[in-house]
Every structure is written in structure tokens, then in C-alpha cells.
Amino acid sequence: RRARRAEAEAAARMREAARPVLESADLLGEVLQWLPLPRLLGCAGVDRKWRAAVRRTHSQPAFWRGRYRWEIERIGQLRKRALGAVYGAPGHTTKSKLYSEPFSVATFPWRLLVFPAGNQADHLSIYLDASDSLAGGAGGGTGRGAGGGAGGGGLADKGGEKDWKRAAKFSLSVVNQADPSSSCVRETEHLFNTHEVDWGFREFIHLDTVYDAAKGFTLNDKLVIEVTVEVVRPQNLPPSAGPSSSLAEHQNLLTLAPT
């Protein structure tokens, strides 16, 4: 009897603590980025409310979209270091390539990948990387996509990790800092998965154009790259029987994504 009373009191405290979050879409969005849902959904008395609140959050188009700006300092030095350098370990910044800090869109982790001296090309090479960098994973992208169109980054070595997939439409931009209207923008979409963790353009913009100070793409030895990401539902993904109980279950969450 004491145990049941203590459990009831704990549930009441949890409901009281959860109320401000449940009533605020902004707060809920922050909570969903950092707290595992199973712990929240498993709390007695709040399961139904949490599921309804999560559904409301997922129904908002803004939840699935995000933007990230990457300012790369000392880009000239990084280019010189990259010239002739070997590729290095996949998923890690090396002399030949740079990864941005991780950022989150629709609770999923993303990074940008750039080759300052080109990826076996005389163009700046830029990719969107979907490896699980926020969770401490090394990723496995190789950035070996070919050609001027959208290309893959090669194979991932996830050490036997359970297969996952998530689709996204995204645009990449090398910002013209002298005249933003002259920025170089390319758009594409891709179904990221365990074996293709990055996607983008090997021939994004010619190196001579990027590093010519008169062109405006580098200013004070700084390069600026922006990306806009919209997570979408992969084609042929079967519908989920109910709301996702874990944000780590990528396929379940994506059944709620817009098509």
C-alpha cells in the first residue's frame, strides 16, 4: 500500500512538472531534442498526453525544417594544407576535409562536409552528412561522390549498427559575402541510410572562383557555407501503427514526416 501511494505521488509530481512543457510547443521541441522519449512516455499518467503533444509538434511543418550557417576561418591556410593530402579516416576532419559542428533538424543529427582543395576535382566539394555525430558516432562518409551533379559520399562503416534511413530535401550555398544575391546555390534530395551517410556535390563551384578575393566568396580569409534541410518521409515507407516511442527509431518517426 505504501508503495502504491508513493507511486501515485510520484506520478502526480511528474504530471505537474510536465504541464509547462506539454502546453508549449517551443519547450516540447527542445525537450524532444535532448531527452529519450521512452522515459517520458513510460511515466504513469502522462503517456497519453505526451503522445498527443508529440503528434501536435510533428504536425507543424517548421519541426521538419532547419537551417545552419558555417563560417570557416583561415580558409586559405586550410586549402594549402589540403593540397595533395591523403583522404584520411572516414567521418573525421583531416588535412583534406573538414566537418562542421553537428546540428539538429527534426531531432536528427547532421553535419556539413567540405573539401577546401576539392575532392579529386578542381572545384570546392560540399556534402550534407547524416551520420550520428550528435550521439558520438564517427560516421563513415567518404565524400567520394563524382561529377558536377549530386553525388554520394560512399560507404559507411557503422560497425554492425542496425540499419536506418531518413530522407531529406536540402539546398547548399556558398555565400557571396560581397553580394549575397550572387551566392552559389545548389539543391538536391537523397535517402540517407547506413551505407550512404553523405550526399552532395563534388563539383560545387570552381576553386579559382572561390579563392579569387575579387569575386566575393572569401572575405577576410573566411568562407561561409549555408544549408537548409527539410526532412521528408522516404518513399514506400510503411505507415506506423502508432506514434513513435523513441526518437532513435528513425523509421517510426519518419512515418509522421510530410511527403
GROMACS .gro file of C-alpha atoms in nm:
model
  259
    1ARG     CA    1   0.000   0.000   0.000
    2ARG     CA    2   0.284   0.239   0.081
    3ALA     CA    3   0.446   0.152  -0.248
    4ARG     CA    4   0.127   0.228  -0.441
    5ARG     CA    5   0.085   0.558  -0.258
    6ALA     CA    6   0.444   0.654  -0.331
    7GLU     CA    7   0.395   0.563  -0.697
    8ALA     CA    8   0.078   0.773  -0.717
    9GLU     CA    9   0.253   1.069  -0.557
   10ALA     CA   10   0.543   1.035  -0.797
   11ALA     CA   11   0.304   1.027  -1.094
   12ALA     CA   12   0.128   1.339  -0.965
   13ARG     CA   13   0.460   1.522  -0.933
   14MET     CA   14   0.552   1.413  -1.286
   15ARG     CA   15   0.223   1.543  -1.427
   16GLU     CA   16   0.274   1.875  -1.254
   17ALA     CA   17   0.631   1.903  -1.379
   18ALA     CA   18   0.530   1.808  -1.734
   19ARG     CA   19   0.242   2.057  -1.765
   20PRO     CA   20   0.451   2.364  -1.869
   21VAL     CA   21   0.624   2.160  -2.140
   22LEU     CA   22   0.307   1.998  -2.268
   23GLU     CA   23   0.144   2.339  -2.305
   24SER     CA   24   0.432   2.492  -2.501
   25ALA     CA   25   0.530   2.368  -2.847
   26ASP     CA   26   0.863   2.551  -2.823
   27LEU     CA   27   0.955   2.389  -2.491
   28LEU     CA   28   0.842   2.050  -2.613
   29GLY     CA   29   1.059   2.083  -2.921
   30GLU     CA   30   1.362   2.147  -2.700
   31VAL     CA   31   1.278   1.851  -2.477
   32LEU     CA   32   1.240   1.617  -2.774
   33GLN     CA   33   1.588   1.704  -2.894
   34TRP     CA   34   1.763   1.601  -2.575
   35LEU     CA   35   1.551   1.358  -2.374
   36PRO     CA   36   1.473   0.999  -2.476
   37LEU     CA   37   1.101   0.958  -2.519
   38PRO     CA   38   1.072   0.609  -2.365
   39ARG     CA   39   1.149   0.754  -2.021
   40LEU     CA   40   0.890   1.026  -2.065
   41LEU     CA   41   0.622   0.808  -2.220
   42GLY     CA   42   0.671   0.542  -1.956
   43CYS     CA   43   0.574   0.773  -1.672
   44ALA     CA   44   0.238   0.676  -1.524
   45GLY     CA   45  -0.045   0.910  -1.614
   46VAL     CA   46   0.134   1.120  -1.877
   47ASP     CA   47   0.167   0.868  -2.162
   48ARG     CA   48  -0.145   0.977  -2.349
   49LYS     CA   49  -0.077   1.348  -2.307
   50TRP     CA   50   0.282   1.314  -2.421
   51ARG     CA   51   0.181   1.119  -2.730
   52ALA     CA   52  -0.079   1.381  -2.822
   53ALA     CA   53   0.171   1.662  -2.765
   54VAL     CA   54   0.432   1.486  -2.978
   55ARG     CA   55   0.177   1.444  -3.256
   56ARG     CA   56   0.096   1.816  -3.244
   57THR     CA   57   0.463   1.905  -3.261
   58HIS     CA   58   0.526   1.671  -3.554
   59SER     CA   59   0.227   1.815  -3.741
   60GLN     CA   60   0.397   2.155  -3.760
   61PRO     CA   61   0.596   2.199  -4.084
   62ALA     CA   62   0.863   2.401  -3.902
   63PHE     CA   63   0.952   2.096  -3.693
   64TRP     CA   64   1.088   1.920  -4.002
   65ARG     CA   65   1.291   2.211  -4.137
   66GLY     CA   66   1.611   2.375  -4.026
   67ARG     CA   67   1.896   2.595  -4.138
   68TYR     CA   68   2.263   2.601  -4.048
   69ARG     CA   69   2.538   2.853  -4.123
   70TRP     CA   70   2.904   2.751  -4.115
   71GLU     CA   71   3.173   3.019  -4.111
   72ILE     CA   72   3.517   2.872  -4.187
   73GLU     CA   73   3.807   3.090  -4.077
   74ARG     CA   74   4.161   3.080  -4.227
   75ILE     CA   75   4.026   2.907  -4.537
   76GLY     CA   76   4.337   2.990  -4.740
   77GLN     CA   77   4.558   2.805  -4.493
   78LEU     CA   78   4.318   2.511  -4.488
   79ARG     CA   79   4.328   2.494  -4.866
   80LYS     CA   80   4.708   2.485  -4.872
   81ARG     CA   81   4.709   2.210  -4.608
   82ALA     CA   82   4.460   2.008  -4.813
   83LEU     CA   83   4.658   2.020  -5.138
   84GLY     CA   84   4.793   1.674  -5.208
   85ALA     CA   85   4.680   1.540  -4.870
   86VAL     CA   86   4.554   1.184  -4.840
   87TYR     CA   87   4.188   1.131  -4.762
   88GLY     CA   88   4.233   1.013  -4.403
   89ALA     CA   89   3.989   0.843  -4.169
   90PRO     CA   90   3.625   0.845  -4.285
   91GLY     CA   91   3.392   1.051  -4.069
   92HIS     CA   92   3.669   1.266  -3.920
   93THR     CA   93   3.824   1.602  -4.006
   94THR     CA   94   4.163   1.550  -4.169
   95LYS     CA   95   4.403   1.761  -4.375
   96SER     CA   96   4.197   1.706  -4.690
   97LYS     CA   97   3.848   1.759  -4.549
   98LEU     CA   98   3.653   1.939  -4.276
   99TYR     CA   99   3.336   1.852  -4.088
  100SER     CA  100   3.121   2.120  -3.931
  101GLU     CA  101   2.991   2.105  -3.577
  102PRO     CA  102   2.680   1.884  -3.558
  103PHE     CA  103   2.339   2.046  -3.579
  104SER     CA  104   1.988   1.907  -3.542
  105VAL     CA  105   1.686   1.913  -3.773
  106ALA     CA  106   1.371   1.722  -3.671
  107THR     CA  107   1.582   1.584  -3.383
  108PHE     CA  108   1.814   1.408  -3.630
  109PRO     CA  109   2.189   1.485  -3.634
  110TRP     CA  110   2.354   1.641  -3.940
  111ARG     CA  111   2.691   1.786  -4.035
  112LEU     CA  112   2.842   1.959  -4.336
  113LEU     CA  113   3.146   1.813  -4.510
  114VAL     CA  114   3.374   2.026  -4.727
  115PHE     CA  115   3.696   1.965  -4.918
  116PRO     CA  116   3.881   2.302  -4.930
  117ALA     CA  117   4.102   2.190  -5.219
  118GLY     CA  118   3.838   1.976  -5.389
  119ASN     CA  119   3.757   1.607  -5.373
  120GLN     CA  120   3.970   1.486  -5.663
  121ALA     CA  121   3.838   1.784  -5.858
  122ASP     CA  122   3.927   2.146  -5.934
  123HIS     CA  123   3.604   2.252  -5.761
  124LEU     CA  124   3.506   2.304  -5.400
  125SER     CA  125   3.330   1.982  -5.288
  126ILE     CA  126   3.044   2.004  -5.036
  127TYR     CA  127   2.820   1.737  -4.884
  128LEU     CA  128   2.548   1.701  -4.622
  129ASP     CA  129   2.638   1.426  -4.375
  130ALA     CA  130   2.370   1.235  -4.183
  131SER     CA  131   2.592   1.022  -3.963
  132ASP     CA  132   2.500   1.004  -3.595
  133SER     CA  133   2.752   1.265  -3.488
  134LEU     CA  134   2.538   1.401  -3.203
  135ALA     CA  135   2.544   1.062  -3.036
  136GLY     CA  136   2.920   1.042  -3.061
  137GLY     CA  137   2.933   0.821  -3.369
  138ALA     CA  138   3.226   0.868  -3.601
  139GLY     CA  139   3.017   0.831  -3.911
  140GLY     CA  140   3.159   0.673  -4.217
  141GLY     CA  141   3.113   0.904  -4.510
  142THR     CA  142   3.392   0.918  -4.761
  143GLY     CA  143   3.282   1.215  -4.969
  144ARG     CA  144   3.373   1.037  -5.290
  145GLY     CA  145   3.077   1.143  -5.499
  146ALA     CA  146   3.161   1.212  -5.863
  147GLY     CA  147   3.062   1.471  -6.118
  148GLY     CA  148   2.902   1.813  -6.115
  149GLY     CA  149   2.559   1.682  -6.019
  150ALA     CA  150   2.456   1.548  -5.682
  151GLY     CA  151   2.670   1.257  -5.573
  152GLY     CA  152   2.708   1.021  -5.284
  153GLY     CA  153   2.979   1.014  -5.027
  154GLY     CA  154   3.047   0.644  -5.049
  155LEU     CA  155   3.003   0.367  -4.796
  156ALA     CA  156   2.966   0.388  -4.422
  157ASP     CA  157   3.121   0.152  -4.173
  158LYS     CA  158   2.885   0.161  -3.879
  159GLY     CA  159   3.026  -0.143  -3.705
  160GLY     CA  160   2.716  -0.358  -3.742
  161GLU     CA  161   2.475  -0.085  -3.632
  162LYS     CA  162   2.107  -0.150  -3.706
  163ASP     CA  163   2.005  -0.022  -4.048
  164TRP     CA  164   1.843   0.320  -4.057
  165LYS     CA  165   1.724   0.559  -4.324
  166ARG     CA  166   1.591   0.911  -4.348
  167ALA     CA  167   1.514   1.125  -4.650
  168ALA     CA  168   1.576   1.495  -4.689
  169LYS     CA  169   1.547   1.772  -4.943
  170PHE     CA  170   1.824   2.027  -4.897
  171SER     CA  171   1.998   2.323  -5.052
  172LEU     CA  172   2.365   2.410  -5.012
  173SER     CA  173   2.500   2.759  -5.059
  174VAL     CA  174   2.846   2.912  -5.077
  175VAL     CA  175   2.764   3.266  -4.967
  176ASN     CA  176   2.895   3.557  -5.168
  177GLN     CA  177   2.988   3.788  -4.882
  178ALA     CA  178   3.020   4.091  -5.107
  179ASP     CA  179   2.686   4.035  -5.281
  180PRO     CA  180   2.461   3.769  -5.122
  181SER     CA  181   2.235   3.772  -5.428
  182SER     CA  182   2.529   3.624  -5.622
  183SER     CA  183   2.575   3.329  -5.387
  184CYS     CA  184   2.620   2.986  -5.546
  185VAL     CA  185   2.323   2.764  -5.453
  186ARG     CA  186   2.253   2.402  -5.542
  187GLU     CA  187   1.957   2.186  -5.442
  188THR     CA  188   1.908   1.811  -5.425
  189GLU     CA  189   1.744   1.536  -5.222
  190HIS     CA  190   1.854   1.197  -5.100
  191LEU     CA  191   1.755   0.894  -4.897
  192PHE     CA  192   2.035   0.872  -4.639
  193ASN     CA  193   2.097   0.530  -4.490
  194THR     CA  194   2.353   0.316  -4.312
  195HIS     CA  195   2.552   0.274  -4.632
  196GLU     CA  196   2.519   0.625  -4.777
  197VAL     CA  197   2.562   0.873  -4.496
  198ASP     CA  198   2.652   1.178  -4.705
  199TRP     CA  199   2.534   1.333  -5.029
  200GLY     CA  200   2.621   1.645  -5.219
  201PHE     CA  201   2.836   1.789  -5.496
  202ARG     CA  202   3.194   1.707  -5.586
  203GLU     CA  203   3.198   1.998  -5.833
  204PHE     CA  204   3.010   2.268  -5.644
  205ILE     CA  205   3.197   2.583  -5.751
  206HIS     CA  206   3.534   2.622  -5.922
  207LEU     CA  207   3.827   2.675  -5.687
  208ASP     CA  208   3.955   2.971  -5.889
  209THR     CA  209   3.622   3.144  -5.833
  210VAL     CA  210   3.606   3.064  -5.463
  211TYR     CA  211   3.955   3.186  -5.379
  212ASP     CA  212   3.959   3.495  -5.600
  213ALA     CA  213   3.907   3.770  -5.342
  214ALA     CA  214   3.759   3.995  -5.608
  215LYS     CA  215   3.472   3.750  -5.658
  216GLY     CA  216   3.345   3.797  -5.303
  217PHE     CA  217   3.318   3.435  -5.188
  218THR     CA  218   3.610   3.469  -4.947
  219LEU     CA  219   3.632   3.776  -4.729
  220ASN     CA  220   3.899   3.830  -4.463
  221ASP     CA  221   4.014   3.473  -4.527
  222LYS     CA  222   3.670   3.338  -4.434
  223LEU     CA  223   3.436   3.111  -4.630
  224VAL     CA  224   3.065   3.085  -4.543
  225ILE     CA  225   2.851   2.782  -4.626
  226GLU     CA  226   2.479   2.758  -4.552
  227VAL     CA  227   2.242   2.464  -4.571
  228THR     CA  228   1.864   2.440  -4.549
  229VAL     CA  229   1.732   2.093  -4.468
  230GLU     CA  230   1.377   1.958  -4.485
  231VAL     CA  231   1.331   1.604  -4.354
  232VAL     CA  232   1.067   1.418  -4.556
  233ARG     CA  233   0.911   1.075  -4.548
  234PRO     CA  234   1.102   0.818  -4.754
  235GLN     CA  235   0.904   0.671  -5.043
  236ASN     CA  236   0.749   0.327  -4.986
  237LEU     CA  237   0.790   0.355  -4.609
  238PRO     CA  238   0.505   0.159  -4.447
  239PRO     CA  239   0.280   0.352  -4.207
  240SER     CA  240   0.340   0.320  -3.837
  241ALA     CA  241   0.080   0.156  -3.614
  242GLY     CA  242   0.105   0.446  -3.370
  243PRO     CA  243   0.319   0.740  -3.255
  244SER     CA  244   0.689   0.690  -3.225
  245SER     CA  245   0.800   0.595  -2.876
  246SER     CA  246   1.165   0.665  -2.940
  247LEU     CA  247   1.338   0.928  -3.148
  248ALA     CA  248   1.614   0.675  -3.212
  249GLU     CA  249   1.367   0.471  -3.415
  250HIS     CA  250   1.418   0.675  -3.729
  251GLN     CA  251   1.173   0.489  -3.949
  252ASN     CA  252   0.887   0.519  -3.699
  253LEU     CA  253   0.939   0.892  -3.659
  254LEU     CA  254   0.957   0.942  -4.034
  255THR     CA  255   0.614   0.788  -4.087
  256LEU     CA  256   0.492   1.119  -3.943
  257ALA     CA  257   0.703   1.333  -4.176
  258PRO     CA  258   0.545   1.524  -4.465
  259THR     CA  259   0.573   1.367  -4.809
   0.00000   0.00000   0.00000
